[in-house]
Amino acid sequence: MTILEAIKSGLIAIWSNKIRSFLTMLGMIIGVSSVITLVSIGKGVYNDVASIVSDMGTNLVFIVSGDISGMTQSGGGNYAANPANFIKADILKKEDLVSLKAMPEVKYLSAMNILSGFIAFENKTAYPMIVGVQPDAVQTIQNLAVDKGRFFTESDDGKNYIVLTPNQIEALFGDKDFDPVGKKVTVGKQEFEVLGTVKQKKQQTNIISSDFDNMAFIPFETVNQISGSTQIMRIFCKINDEFDAKDSAEKIKSKLLETHTKDEVSVLTQEDMLDMMSSILNIMTMMITAIASISLIVGGVGIMNIMLVSVTERTKEIGIRKAIGATDGEIMKQFLLEAIILTMLGGAIGVGLAYGAGIIFKAQTSIQAVIDAQTILLAVGISVGIGIIFGLFPAVRASKKDPVDALRYE
């Protein structure tokens, strides 16, 4: 029997027991669709992150509290970074801003802090992320551009000015194209004058980059006055074009280590941020995929069980085929191919469900799930692997049947 004949025979056997075959494939369908959906969404999220990081401009360096690398080599020994440093806002100081501004590598620089609360105008409210930044922020993040009015200057520090983005303009004034410059809005219990508006130069439709449209900006010192602190959550720098971002990041870190310990600060380039995001997504995908793989194991056991039943039901067929010259290898090949066909059909249906889930996910979140050739190969590999692992024992059992006993079987 050729491979094509064995495949045809397998398809006929599966089709003759349609409901049983579908129920057998159900574990495979659930497992493959879960794995492929998670992998494709993870790739979609990474693409969105890469897009927004790229759109922010080139030669950007980000300074955050804590050691992002997790483990740092120090004095010939390893020590674990302190996780509490990641959320601290009292590590970075104003003195750091002064020393960084003096570096020739740094063209623009802005500290960042966050103020909790909402914005109100008459009887309307908006709930953006209220971010305190310095005047150079709009030059540093190059995808942001002043639309109406103006952005902060150094003389505006400490004053109750606010710069709005499109979503906040629509929420407060009913129209994204409305000019709110000069209007007075309320943040908490304090009144702020709208100094200007900013929007993205390159508008993205993904869920992550849309966060820029969900922000409102106020002067950095104003945030500190309201909160009664001198906290700096993050610092972001635009590196001069004549300098390399990676080399500049190393120099910036060396400068910061003059006043900080190694586990207190991390300096990241855009490439570092993407690598970090990729690592996080890979770990999350591996963990959730491992959980989803339980369905594949259950599906594989179901396939092995139904193939054993099929071997028993077709004992006389096996005896007849052996009597007319079929070898043990041909019998084994036939039943093994049937198991693989069963798992591959389940895998194909699983991929189809994952594709549908990706369409629904995009409609709800604007993230495009990526089902590429690599993902399809993953599905095929899983399906074939499960078919071989769980179909081998029934196939071997079928091939070892004695033809005389098989012909006597009723």
Coordinates of C-alpha atoms in Angstrom, one line a residue:
M1 CA 0.0 0.0 0.0
T2 CA 1.4 3.4 -1.0
I3 CA 1.3 6.4 1.2
L4 CA -1.5 8.0 -0.9
E5 CA -3.5 4.8 -0.6
A6 CA -2.9 4.8 3.2
I7 CA -4.0 8.4 3.5
K8 CA -7.2 7.7 1.4
S9 CA -7.9 4.7 3.6
G10 CA -7.4 6.8 6.7
L11 CA -9.8 9.5 5.5
I12 CA -12.5 6.9 4.7
A13 CA -12.1 5.4 8.1
I14 CA -12.4 8.8 9.8
W15 CA -15.4 9.9 7.6
S16 CA -17.3 6.6 8.3
N17 CA -17.3 7.6 12.0
K18 CA -17.7 11.4 11.7
I19 CA -19.1 12.1 15.2
R20 CA -16.7 9.9 17.0
S21 CA -13.8 11.3 15.0
F22 CA -14.8 14.9 15.8
L23 CA -15.2 14.2 19.5
T24 CA -11.8 12.5 19.4
M25 CA -10.3 15.6 17.8
L26 CA -11.9 18.0 20.3
G27 CA -9.0 18.0 22.7
M28 CA -6.6 18.7 19.8
I29 CA -8.8 21.5 18.4
I30 CA -9.0 23.3 21.8
G31 CA -5.3 22.8 22.5
V32 CA -4.0 24.0 19.1
S33 CA -6.4 26.9 18.9
S34 CA -5.4 28.1 22.4
V35 CA -1.7 27.8 21.7
I36 CA -1.9 29.5 18.3
T37 CA -4.2 32.3 19.6
L38 CA -1.8 33.1 22.5
V39 CA 1.3 33.0 20.3
S40 CA -0.3 35.2 17.6
I41 CA -1.6 37.7 20.1
G42 CA 1.8 37.9 21.7
K43 CA 3.4 38.6 18.3
G44 CA 0.7 41.3 17.7
V45 CA 1.4 43.0 21.0
Y46 CA 5.2 43.0 20.2
N47 CA 4.6 44.5 16.8
D48 CA 2.5 47.3 18.4
V49 CA 5.2 48.0 21.0
A50 CA 7.8 48.1 18.2
S51 CA 5.7 50.5 16.3
I52 CA 5.1 52.9 19.1
V53 CA 8.8 52.8 20.2
S54 CA 9.8 53.5 16.6
D55 CA 7.3 56.3 16.2
M56 CA 8.7 58.1 19.3
G57 CA 11.8 59.0 17.3
T58 CA 15.4 57.8 17.1
N59 CA 18.2 57.9 19.5
L60 CA 16.0 57.9 22.6
V61 CA 17.3 56.8 26.0
F62 CA 15.1 56.0 29.0
I63 CA 16.2 56.1 32.6
V64 CA 14.2 54.2 35.2
S65 CA 14.6 53.2 38.8
G66 CA 15.9 49.7 39.6
D67 CA 18.0 47.2 37.8
I68 CA 16.0 45.9 34.9
S69 CA 18.5 43.3 34.0
G70 CA 17.5 41.5 37.2
M71 CA 21.0 40.2 38.0
T72 CA 24.1 42.5 38.0
Q73 CA 27.8 41.6 38.2
S74 CA 29.4 43.5 41.0
G75 CA 32.8 43.0 42.5
G76 CA 33.1 39.5 41.1
G77 CA 29.8 38.3 42.7
N78 CA 26.2 38.2 41.6
Y79 CA 23.4 39.8 43.6
A80 CA 19.7 40.0 42.9
A81 CA 18.2 43.5 42.1
N82 CA 15.8 44.9 44.6
P83 CA 12.3 44.7 43.0
A84 CA 11.1 47.6 45.3
N85 CA 13.3 49.9 43.4
F86 CA 11.2 49.5 40.2
I87 CA 8.3 51.4 41.7
K88 CA 10.2 53.9 43.7
A89 CA 10.0 57.5 42.7
D90 CA 12.6 58.9 45.2
I91 CA 15.7 57.4 43.6
L92 CA 16.2 59.8 40.7
K93 CA 17.0 63.4 41.8
K94 CA 17.0 66.9 40.4
E95 CA 20.7 66.8 40.6
D96 CA 20.7 63.9 38.1
L97 CA 18.8 66.2 35.6
V98 CA 21.4 68.9 36.0
S99 CA 24.3 66.5 35.4
L100 CA 22.7 64.9 32.4
K101 CA 21.8 68.2 30.8
A102 CA 25.5 69.1 30.9
M103 CA 26.5 66.0 28.9
P104 CA 27.2 66.8 25.2
E105 CA 25.5 63.6 24.2
V106 CA 22.1 64.8 25.5
K107 CA 20.2 67.1 23.2
Y108 CA 16.8 67.2 25.0
L109 CA 15.7 65.8 28.3
S110 CA 12.6 65.6 30.4
A111 CA 11.7 64.2 33.8
M112 CA 8.3 62.6 34.2
N113 CA 5.9 62.1 37.0
I114 CA 2.2 61.2 37.3
L115 CA -0.6 62.9 39.1
S116 CA -3.7 61.0 40.0
G117 CA -7.1 62.5 39.4
F118 CA -9.5 63.5 36.6
I119 CA -10.2 66.7 34.6
A120 CA -13.6 68.4 34.7
F121 CA -15.2 71.2 32.6
E122 CA -18.6 72.3 33.5
N123 CA -20.6 69.1 33.9
K124 CA -18.2 66.9 31.8
T125 CA -15.3 64.8 33.0
A126 CA -12.3 63.1 31.4
Y127 CA -10.1 60.4 33.0
P128 CA -6.7 60.7 31.3
M129 CA -3.3 59.8 32.6
I130 CA -2.1 63.2 33.9
V131 CA 1.6 63.4 33.3
G132 CA 4.0 66.0 34.6
V133 CA 6.7 66.7 32.1
Q134 CA 9.3 69.4 31.4
P135 CA 9.3 71.7 28.3
D136 CA 11.7 69.5 26.2
A137 CA 9.2 66.6 26.4
V138 CA 7.5 67.5 23.0
Q139 CA 11.0 67.7 21.3
T140 CA 12.1 64.4 23.0
I141 CA 9.1 62.4 22.0
Q142 CA 9.1 63.2 18.3
N143 CA 5.8 61.7 17.5
L144 CA 4.1 64.4 19.5
A145 CA 3.4 67.8 17.8
V146 CA 1.8 71.0 19.1
D147 CA -1.6 71.4 17.3
K148 CA -3.1 74.5 18.9
G149 CA -1.6 77.0 21.3
R150 CA 1.8 76.1 22.7
F151 CA 3.6 73.7 24.9
F152 CA 5.2 74.6 28.2
T153 CA 8.3 76.8 28.6
E154 CA 10.7 77.0 31.6
S155 CA 8.8 80.0 32.8
D156 CA 5.6 78.0 33.0
D157 CA 7.1 75.6 35.6
G158 CA 5.0 75.6 38.8
K159 CA 2.0 77.3 37.1
N160 CA -1.4 75.8 36.6
Y161 CA -1.2 75.2 32.9
I162 CA -2.4 72.1 31.1
V163 CA -1.9 70.7 27.5
L164 CA -4.6 68.4 26.3
T165 CA -4.7 65.6 23.7
P166 CA -7.6 64.7 21.3
N167 CA -9.5 62.2 23.4
Q168 CA -9.6 64.7 26.4
I169 CA -10.8 67.6 24.1
E170 CA -13.6 65.4 22.8
A171 CA -14.6 64.2 26.3
L172 CA -14.6 67.8 27.8
F173 CA -15.8 69.9 24.8
G174 CA -17.6 67.4 22.6
D175 CA -15.4 67.8 19.5
K176 CA -11.8 66.7 18.9
D177 CA -11.3 69.7 16.5
F178 CA -12.5 72.2 19.2
D179 CA -9.9 74.9 20.2
P180 CA -9.8 74.8 24.0
V181 CA -6.9 77.2 24.4
G182 CA -7.6 79.7 27.2
K183 CA -10.4 77.6 28.7
K184 CA -10.3 76.8 32.4
V185 CA -10.6 73.2 33.5
T186 CA -10.5 71.7 37.0
V187 CA -7.9 69.1 38.1
G188 CA -8.9 67.9 41.5
K189 CA -9.7 71.1 43.4
Q190 CA -7.4 73.3 41.4
E191 CA -8.2 75.3 38.3
F192 CA -5.9 74.9 35.2
E193 CA -5.8 77.0 32.1
V194 CA -5.5 75.1 28.8
L195 CA -2.2 76.3 27.3
G196 CA -2.4 74.2 24.1
T197 CA -3.1 70.9 22.5
V198 CA -0.8 68.2 21.1
K199 CA -1.5 65.2 18.8
Q200 CA 0.5 62.4 17.3
K201 CA 2.2 63.2 14.0
K202 CA 1.7 59.6 12.9
Q203 CA -1.6 58.4 14.2
Q204 CA -1.7 54.7 15.1
T205 CA -4.8 52.6 15.6
N206 CA -3.3 50.1 18.0
I207 CA -4.2 49.9 21.7
I208 CA -0.8 50.8 23.0
S209 CA 0.1 53.9 20.9
S210 CA -3.4 55.3 21.5
D211 CA -2.3 55.9 25.1
F212 CA -0.7 59.1 23.9
D213 CA -4.2 60.4 23.0
N214 CA -5.3 59.4 26.5
M215 CA -2.8 61.6 28.3
A216 CA -2.9 65.2 29.5
F217 CA 0.3 67.1 30.3
I218 CA 1.0 69.6 33.1
P219 CA 4.4 71.2 34.1
F220 CA 6.6 68.9 36.1
E221 CA 7.1 71.3 39.0
T222 CA 3.3 71.8 39.2
V223 CA 2.9 68.1 39.9
N224 CA 5.4 68.3 42.6
Q225 CA 3.8 71.3 44.2
I226 CA 0.4 69.6 44.2
S227 CA 1.8 66.3 45.5
G228 CA 4.2 68.0 48.0
S229 CA 7.1 65.9 46.8
T230 CA 10.2 66.1 44.5
Q231 CA 9.7 62.7 42.9
I232 CA 11.0 61.7 39.5
M233 CA 9.5 58.5 38.1
R234 CA 11.3 58.4 34.8
I235 CA 13.8 60.5 32.7
F236 CA 13.8 60.3 29.0
C237 CA 16.6 61.8 26.8
K238 CA 17.0 62.6 23.1
I239 CA 20.6 61.9 22.1
N240 CA 22.4 64.2 19.7
D241 CA 22.5 62.7 16.2
E242 CA 26.3 62.7 16.0
F243 CA 26.4 60.3 19.0
D244 CA 25.5 56.6 19.1
A245 CA 22.6 55.9 21.3
K246 CA 24.1 52.7 22.8
D247 CA 27.4 54.3 23.6
S248 CA 25.6 57.4 25.0
A249 CA 23.5 55.1 27.2
E250 CA 26.7 53.6 28.7
K251 CA 28.1 57.1 29.4
I252 CA 24.8 58.2 31.0
K253 CA 24.8 55.2 33.2
S254 CA 28.4 55.9 34.2
K255 CA 27.4 59.4 35.1
L256 CA 24.5 58.2 37.2
L257 CA 26.6 55.6 39.0
E258 CA 28.7 58.5 40.5
T259 CA 25.7 59.2 42.8
H260 CA 23.7 55.9 42.7
T261 CA 24.4 52.2 43.2
K262 CA 24.1 49.7 40.4
D263 CA 20.8 48.3 41.5
E264 CA 19.1 51.8 41.7
V265 CA 19.1 52.8 38.1
S266 CA 18.8 51.3 34.6
V267 CA 19.5 53.1 31.3
L268 CA 17.6 51.7 28.3
T269 CA 17.8 52.4 24.6
Q270 CA 14.8 51.7 22.3
E271 CA 16.5 48.4 21.4
D272 CA 16.8 47.4 25.0
M273 CA 13.1 48.2 25.6
L274 CA 12.1 46.0 22.7
D275 CA 14.3 43.2 23.9
M276 CA 12.9 43.4 27.4
M277 CA 9.3 43.4 26.0
S278 CA 10.1 40.4 23.8
S279 CA 11.5 38.5 26.8
I280 CA 8.4 39.3 28.9
L281 CA 6.1 38.2 26.1
N282 CA 8.1 35.0 25.5
I283 CA 7.9 34.0 29.1
M284 CA 4.2 34.8 29.4
T285 CA 3.5 32.9 26.1
M286 CA 5.6 29.9 27.3
M287 CA 3.7 29.7 30.6
I288 CA 0.2 30.0 29.2
T289 CA 1.2 27.6 26.3
A290 CA 2.3 25.1 28.9
I291 CA -1.1 25.3 30.5
A292 CA -2.9 25.1 27.2
S293 CA -0.8 22.0 26.3
I294 CA -2.8 20.0 28.9
S295 CA -5.6 20.0 26.3
L296 CA -3.2 18.5 23.8
I297 CA -2.2 15.7 26.1
V298 CA -5.8 15.0 26.9
G299 CA -6.5 15.0 23.1
G300 CA -3.6 12.7 22.5
V301 CA -4.8 10.2 25.0
G302 CA -8.3 10.3 23.4
I303 CA -6.8 9.7 20.0
M304 CA -4.8 6.7 21.3
N305 CA -7.9 5.3 23.0
I306 CA -10.0 5.6 19.8
M307 CA -7.2 4.1 17.7
L308 CA -7.1 1.1 20.0
V309 CA -10.8 0.7 19.6
S310 CA -10.4 1.0 15.8
V311 CA -7.7 -1.7 15.8
T312 CA -10.0 -4.0 17.7
E313 CA -13.0 -3.2 15.4
R314 CA -10.9 -3.9 12.3
T315 CA -9.1 -7.0 13.5
K316 CA -10.6 -9.1 10.7
E317 CA -9.6 -6.5 8.1
I318 CA -6.0 -6.7 9.4
G319 CA -6.1 -10.5 9.1
I320 CA -7.3 -10.3 5.5
R321 CA -4.7 -7.7 4.5
K322 CA -1.9 -9.8 6.1
A323 CA -3.2 -13.0 4.4
I324 CA -2.9 -11.3 1.0
G325 CA 0.6 -10.2 1.6
A326 CA 0.6 -7.0 3.7
T327 CA 3.7 -6.7 5.9
D328 CA 3.8 -5.6 9.6
G329 CA 5.3 -2.3 8.4
E330 CA 2.5 -1.6 6.0
I331 CA -0.1 -2.3 8.7
M332 CA 1.7 0.0 11.2
K333 CA 2.0 2.7 8.5
Q334 CA -1.7 2.6 7.8
F335 CA -2.8 3.0 11.4
L336 CA -0.1 5.6 12.2
L337 CA -1.1 7.7 9.2
E338 CA -4.7 7.5 10.4
A339 CA -3.7 8.9 13.8
I340 CA -1.6 11.7 12.2
I341 CA -4.5 12.6 9.8
L342 CA -6.9 12.8 12.8
T343 CA -4.5 15.1 14.7
M344 CA -3.8 17.3 11.6
L345 CA -7.5 17.7 10.9
G346 CA -7.9 18.8 14.5
G347 CA -4.9 21.1 14.2
A348 CA -6.3 22.7 11.0
I349 CA -9.7 23.3 12.7
G350 CA -7.8 24.8 15.7
V351 CA -5.9 27.2 13.4
G352 CA -9.2 28.3 11.8
L353 CA -10.6 29.0 15.3
A354 CA -7.5 30.9 16.3
Y355 CA -7.8 33.0 13.1
G356 CA -11.4 33.8 14.0
A357 CA -10.3 34.6 17.6
G358 CA -7.7 37.0 16.2
I359 CA -10.4 38.8 14.1
I360 CA -12.5 39.2 17.2
F361 CA -9.5 40.4 19.3
K362 CA -8.6 43.0 16.7
A363 CA -12.2 44.3 16.6
Q364 CA -12.2 44.7 20.4
T365 CA -8.6 45.9 21.0
S366 CA -7.2 47.1 17.7
I367 CA -4.3 44.6 18.1
Q368 CA -3.6 42.6 15.0
A369 CA -2.9 39.0 16.0
V370 CA -0.1 37.6 13.8
I371 CA -0.6 34.1 12.4
D372 CA 2.4 33.8 10.1
A373 CA 4.2 30.8 8.4
Q374 CA 6.1 30.1 11.6
T375 CA 2.9 29.9 13.6
I376 CA 1.3 27.5 11.0
L377 CA 4.4 25.3 11.1
L378 CA 4.1 25.3 14.9
A379 CA 0.5 24.0 14.6
V380 CA 1.6 21.4 12.0
G381 CA 4.5 20.3 14.2
I382 CA 2.2 19.9 17.3
S383 CA -0.4 18.0 15.3
V384 CA 2.1 15.6 13.7
G385 CA 4.0 15.1 17.0
I386 CA 0.8 14.3 18.9
G387 CA -0.3 11.9 16.1
I388 CA 3.1 10.0 16.2
I389 CA 3.4 9.9 20.0
F390 CA -0.1 8.7 20.7
G391 CA -0.7 6.8 17.5
L392 CA 2.4 4.7 17.6
F393 CA 1.3 2.2 20.3
P394 CA -2.0 1.3 18.5
A395 CA -0.2 1.1 15.2
V396 CA 2.4 -1.3 16.6
R397 CA -0.4 -3.3 18.3
A398 CA -2.2 -3.6 15.0
S399 CA 0.9 -4.7 13.1
K400 CA 1.7 -7.5 15.6
K401 CA -1.7 -9.3 15.3
D402 CA -1.4 -12.8 14.1
P403 CA -3.2 -13.2 10.7
V404 CA -4.7 -16.6 11.6
D405 CA -6.2 -15.3 14.9
A406 CA -7.3 -12.1 13.2
L407 CA -9.2 -14.0 10.5
R408 CA -11.0 -16.1 13.2
Y409 CA -12.0 -12.9 15.1
E410 CA -15.7 -12.2 15.2

